[in-house]
XYZ file of C-alpha atoms in Angstrom:
349
model
C -35.103 35.529 -10.538
C -31.934 33.656 -11.469
C -29.626 33.039 -8.524
C -25.919 33.514 -9.033
C -23.643 30.561 -8.526
C -21.875 30.374 -5.171
C -18.282 31.544 -5.073
C -15.497 28.970 -5.014
C -14.649 29.844 -1.447
C -18.251 29.704 -0.269
C -19.684 26.821 1.788
C -22.744 24.786 0.954
C -25.254 24.772 3.800
C -28.114 22.590 2.568
C -26.524 20.470 -0.166
C -23.154 18.971 -0.809
C -21.469 20.084 -4.030
C -22.086 17.780 -6.974
C -19.995 16.667 -9.910
C -21.981 19.142 -12.041
C -20.903 21.965 -9.696
C -17.261 20.935 -10.033
C -17.545 20.791 -13.834
C -19.188 24.233 -13.971
C -16.556 25.888 -11.808
C -13.749 24.220 -13.758
C -15.307 25.224 -17.085
C -15.375 21.675 -18.452
C -18.037 19.103 -19.258
C -19.357 16.702 -16.644
C -17.712 13.755 -18.399
C -14.339 15.526 -18.453
C -14.655 16.316 -14.744
C -15.497 12.689 -14.011
C -12.560 11.380 -16.020
C -10.178 13.889 -14.399
C -11.239 12.845 -10.901
C -10.781 9.187 -11.834
C -7.232 9.767 -13.059
C -7.909 9.230 -16.764
C -4.630 9.778 -18.622
C -6.481 11.153 -21.670
C -7.533 14.332 -19.829
C -5.233 17.293 -20.486
C -3.112 18.477 -17.589
C -4.744 21.926 -17.792
C -8.264 20.479 -17.490
C -7.197 18.072 -14.761
C -5.624 20.862 -12.698
C -8.764 22.987 -13.068
C -11.039 20.129 -12.015
C -8.911 19.157 -9.018
C -8.706 22.789 -7.912
C -12.488 23.177 -8.206
C -13.104 19.955 -6.265
C -10.718 21.035 -3.528
C -12.147 24.549 -3.197
C -15.752 23.360 -3.240
C -15.098 20.537 -0.795
C -16.409 18.002 -3.289
C -16.255 14.373 -2.158
C -17.428 11.663 -4.586
C -19.805 8.974 -3.423
C -17.207 6.238 -2.912
C -19.723 3.401 -2.794
C -21.283 4.369 -6.134
C -17.885 5.031 -7.606
C -16.662 1.583 -6.567
C -19.593 -0.062 -8.338
C -18.513 1.609 -11.572
C -14.729 1.369 -11.305
C -14.551 -1.829 -9.211
C -11.933 0.007 -7.140
C -11.982 0.536 -3.375
C -9.424 3.331 -3.211
C -7.494 1.353 -0.583
C -4.124 -0.432 -0.716
C -2.841 -2.897 1.876
C 0.652 -2.595 3.314
C 1.481 -6.065 4.638
C 4.334 -6.481 7.120
C 5.076 -10.155 7.707
C 6.851 -9.878 11.049
C 5.879 -10.360 14.704
C 4.207 -7.247 16.075
C 6.766 -6.716 18.860
C 9.585 -6.798 16.286
C 7.855 -4.332 13.968
C 7.045 -1.734 16.601
C 10.593 -1.819 17.970
C 12.311 -1.548 14.576
C 12.994 2.050 13.488
C 13.463 1.022 9.855
C 10.069 -0.725 9.644
C 8.476 2.297 11.295
C 10.036 4.437 8.575
C 8.562 2.068 5.966
C 5.086 2.457 7.480
C 5.327 6.264 7.449
C 6.643 6.253 3.874
C 3.821 3.942 2.808
C 1.177 6.213 4.260
C 2.653 9.295 2.610
C 3.218 7.744 -0.832
C -0.252 6.204 -0.960
C -1.935 9.377 0.267
C -0.120 11.380 -2.392
C -1.434 8.982 -5.043
C -4.996 9.208 -3.734
C -5.180 5.854 -1.933
C -5.978 4.933 1.653
C -3.433 2.726 3.424
C -4.682 -0.403 5.203
C -1.945 -1.727 7.481
C -1.782 -5.493 8.071
C 0.571 -7.210 10.518
C 1.116 -10.844 9.587
C 2.327 -12.103 12.973
C 3.388 -15.654 12.195
C 1.725 -18.709 10.602
C -1.569 -18.305 12.460
C -2.158 -15.005 10.646
C -1.553 -16.307 7.117
C -5.077 -17.564 6.440
C -6.651 -14.382 7.818
C -4.346 -12.213 5.720
C -5.141 -14.186 2.562
C -8.898 -14.029 3.215
C -8.788 -10.281 3.700
C -6.727 -9.619 0.581
C -8.893 -11.804 -1.656
C -12.108 -10.420 -0.165
C -12.282 -7.310 -2.339
C -11.358 -4.887 0.444
C -8.291 -3.431 -1.297
C -7.146 -2.767 -4.861
C -3.637 -4.111 -4.377
C -0.915 -4.717 -1.811
C 2.608 -3.687 -0.920
C 4.191 -6.623 0.885
C 7.286 -6.769 3.088
C 8.072 -10.418 3.862
C 11.834 -10.598 4.520
C 12.127 -14.135 5.914
C 13.312 -16.667 3.375
C 11.089 -19.483 4.674
C 7.947 -17.343 4.931
C 5.143 -19.124 2.993
C 3.092 -15.931 2.613
C 4.706 -14.615 -0.626
C 4.079 -17.873 -2.477
C 0.466 -17.933 -1.300
C -0.052 -14.304 -2.321
C 1.278 -15.054 -5.789
C -1.830 -17.171 -6.425
C -4.222 -14.276 -5.738
C -5.763 -12.221 -8.519
C -4.498 -9.054 -6.893
C -1.743 -6.677 -8.027
C 1.134 -7.042 -5.550
C 4.566 -5.433 -5.310
C 7.088 -6.811 -2.831
C 9.543 -4.704 -0.858
C 12.760 -6.693 -0.782
C 13.231 -10.299 -1.799
C 9.873 -12.101 -1.666
C 10.613 -15.100 0.540
C 12.104 -17.818 -1.659
C 10.534 -16.427 -4.848
C 13.070 -15.252 -7.395
C 10.971 -14.964 -10.563
C 7.483 -13.992 -11.649
C 6.879 -11.243 -9.078
C 7.369 -7.488 -8.844
C 10.120 -6.657 -6.341
C 11.713 -3.349 -5.345
C 14.888 -3.884 -3.345
C 18.083 -2.142 -2.331
C 21.531 -3.276 -3.419
C 22.428 -4.837 -0.086
C 25.519 -6.643 -1.330
C 26.973 -3.509 -2.881
C 26.119 -1.560 0.269
C 28.251 -3.973 2.291
C 31.020 -3.687 -0.273
C 30.979 0.108 -0.002
C 31.057 -0.111 3.790
C 34.031 -2.474 3.933
C 35.894 -0.533 1.253
C 35.369 2.630 3.312
C 37.062 0.923 6.272
C 39.881 -0.417 4.086
C 40.514 3.054 2.685
C 41.028 4.261 6.257
C 43.715 1.691 6.919
C 41.633 -0.883 8.791
C 42.726 -4.462 8.159
C 41.074 -6.613 10.830
C 37.489 -5.929 9.795
C 34.718 -7.933 11.443
C 30.986 -7.928 10.861
C 27.890 -8.164 13.021
C 25.621 -9.827 10.486
C 21.843 -9.833 10.467
C 19.761 -13.013 10.910
C 20.554 -15.363 8.061
C 16.918 -16.302 7.482
C 16.532 -12.875 5.844
C 17.763 -12.321 2.299
C 18.954 -8.752 2.910
C 21.143 -9.955 5.787
C 22.547 -12.779 3.660
C 23.476 -10.366 0.868
C 25.144 -7.969 3.315
C 27.210 -10.823 4.722
C 28.206 -11.876 1.213
C 29.283 -8.323 0.388
C 31.465 -8.095 3.512
C 33.074 -11.476 2.859
C 33.690 -10.929 -0.852
C 35.273 -7.504 -0.343
C 37.719 -8.792 2.260
C 38.718 -11.727 0.049
C 39.204 -9.417 -2.947
C 41.491 -7.290 -0.744
C 43.583 -10.340 0.115
C 42.263 -10.576 3.688
C 40.922 -13.640 5.470
C 37.370 -13.221 6.880
C 37.472 -16.472 8.867
C 36.321 -16.070 12.451
C 35.402 -12.406 12.042
C 31.611 -12.661 11.829
C 28.901 -12.919 14.471
C 25.176 -13.076 13.825
C 22.755 -10.672 15.477
C 18.995 -10.301 15.246
C 18.556 -6.700 14.041
C 17.984 -5.494 17.636
C 20.075 -3.298 19.912
C 20.728 -6.093 22.429
C 21.494 -8.514 19.606
C 24.143 -6.136 18.286
C 25.647 -5.654 21.732
C 25.890 -9.378 22.437
C 27.382 -10.135 19.004
C 30.006 -7.424 19.477
C 30.909 -8.816 22.903
C 31.440 -12.262 21.381
C 33.632 -10.807 18.637
C 35.811 -8.903 21.110
C 36.228 -11.986 23.301
C 37.392 -14.054 20.326
C 39.173 -11.415 18.209
C 40.445 -8.614 20.476
C 42.591 -7.162 17.670
C 39.590 -6.176 15.524
C 40.094 -2.599 14.268
C 36.953 -2.177 12.160
C 33.422 -3.562 12.163
C 30.627 -3.467 9.627
C 27.258 -3.842 11.385
C 24.302 -4.906 9.251
C 21.838 -2.400 10.771
C 21.956 0.919 12.612
C 20.058 -0.491 15.594
C 22.609 -3.298 16.018
C 25.383 -0.717 15.576
C 24.013 1.171 18.579
C 24.371 -2.026 20.597
C 27.867 -2.627 19.221
C 28.944 0.872 20.312
C 27.729 0.106 23.835
C 29.776 -3.084 23.933
C 32.865 -1.288 22.649
C 32.471 1.479 25.222
C 32.119 -1.046 28.039
C 35.290 -2.793 26.816
C 37.249 0.477 26.803
C 37.635 0.544 23.014
C 37.616 4.094 21.618
C 35.626 4.809 18.455
C 37.091 5.666 15.990
C 40.613 5.890 17.499
C 40.871 2.163 18.273
C 38.145 0.752 16.068
C 35.966 2.151 13.284
C 32.254 1.280 13.130
C 29.905 1.514 10.160
C 26.208 0.594 10.099
C 23.480 0.097 7.512
C 20.202 2.050 7.073
C 21.063 5.700 7.889
C 17.962 6.119 9.992
C 17.644 9.920 10.461
C 16.532 9.697 14.107
C 19.168 7.141 15.088
C 22.456 7.280 13.178
C 23.260 11.012 13.688
C 22.379 10.878 17.405
C 24.773 8.081 18.410
C 27.970 8.778 20.312
C 29.934 9.169 18.155
C 27.574 9.836 15.210
C 27.409 6.741 13.035
C 28.897 6.351 9.583
C 26.407 4.139 7.777
C 25.125 2.885 4.441
C 22.297 5.156 3.333
C 19.087 3.712 1.933
C 15.777 5.556 1.659
C 12.494 3.851 2.608
C 10.670 6.713 0.867
C 12.448 5.918 -2.413
C 11.655 2.216 -2.125
C 8.000 2.660 -1.206
C 7.577 5.413 -3.792
C 8.792 3.071 -6.543
C 6.572 0.285 -5.213
C 3.518 2.565 -5.336
C 4.434 3.701 -8.854
C 4.609 0.105 -10.062
C 1.393 -0.841 -8.275
C -0.465 2.103 -9.809
C 0.807 1.067 -13.236
C -0.538 -2.441 -12.679
C -3.893 -1.055 -11.495
C -4.066 1.109 -14.612
C -3.721 -2.000 -16.779
C -0.186 -1.330 -17.993
C 1.750 -4.334 -19.255
C 4.450 -4.235 -16.588
C 6.484 -7.453 -16.694
C 7.534 -8.942 -13.343
C 11.036 -7.868 -12.441
C 13.365 -7.066 -9.560
C 14.117 -3.351 -9.387
C 17.331 -2.683 -7.432
C 17.856 0.754 -5.917
C 21.388 2.082 -5.298
C 22.816 2.845 -1.858
C 25.666 5.081 -0.673
C 27.856 5.710 2.380
C 27.029 8.568 4.731
C 30.249 9.481 6.515
C 30.145 10.572 10.146
C 32.569 10.430 13.088
C 32.427 6.672 13.872
C 34.439 5.868 10.743
C-alpha cells in the first residue's frame, strides 16, 4: 500500500522533514530547493517563495553544521560596540542600535552576536573572536577617534561595515553614517528662523567624530548668519548629567542665551532640568533643540523636544544590505554612505 504524503499543516512525529520533503511540497527539484534556501539569486522569485513557504509550514530546519561545511558560512554576524558597558546600557540611542541590529539581521536570516569592546583590554579578545571563524562578518560601531580597534579590524579577512566614522580611518572601509554637520545646520537654522540670536550649544565629547561634526555645523551656521559663536559652547559627555552641568555653565557665563542646540536628546533632557532650576521658561525665554529623536525620550520631555531626526533602523538596515552584498561576493568598493537627517518640530522650539 502506498501511503499518502503528510499535509503541509501536519506534524512529523518520528522524523524531521528533509530537504526532499520541502522540494516535493514546493513542486521543485531538490537542487532548486537547496539553492532557494541558500539565497541563490538565480532561483526565480516564484520558486523561492514556494520553497520558503514549504519549509516554514513543514517546520524544516537545515543541518547548520553540515551546511557550514559546504558554504563556509556560520549564519551569524557580530555587532561590535566599542564603548564601556556602563555607557552603552545607559545610552538610549545605542540601545536603539542594538534592537535595530537584531531586527535587520533576523530579517536577512542571520543570527546577531553582540560584542561589547570595553576598552583596550578587550581589543585582543575581540580580534581573536572575529578572526576565529565564529561569524561571517561584522557591523562595528567605534565612535572614538583614537580607538585603535577599527585599524586592527581592517587587517582581518572579514567583511566589515562601520556605523559612523571608523576611528581615524577615512578611506578604504565601508561606512554608513548620518549627516551630522548638516543636522546641526538645520537645528541652528530652525532657531534662527524663530528669531533667536544668542544661540549656544551643548556639544558632545570631542573625541567622537559625530560630536565634532555637530559642533562644526553649529559654528559654521552662526558665522554664515553674521553671528559670533565665541563663548557660546560647552562640552558634555552624551549623558543626562553631562548635559545638565554644561547648561549650568553656559547660563552662568552667558545669561542672555535665548536658544541652545544640544548634541543629543539625553543631554537635552539634562539641559531642560538646568533651565527649569534657573527659572528659564522653554520656549518662552529660550528655545531648545536636541539631536537623535529617540521615540521613547524626545516626545516625553516637558516640554516635548524639538530635535534632529535620525533613524538607527535606516542606518543598520543599510549596513546589513552592504554586508550581505560583500558576503555574496559583489564588487562593492569601500565608501562612506551618508544618510540624510531632518528636524522634528515639537514644543521646545
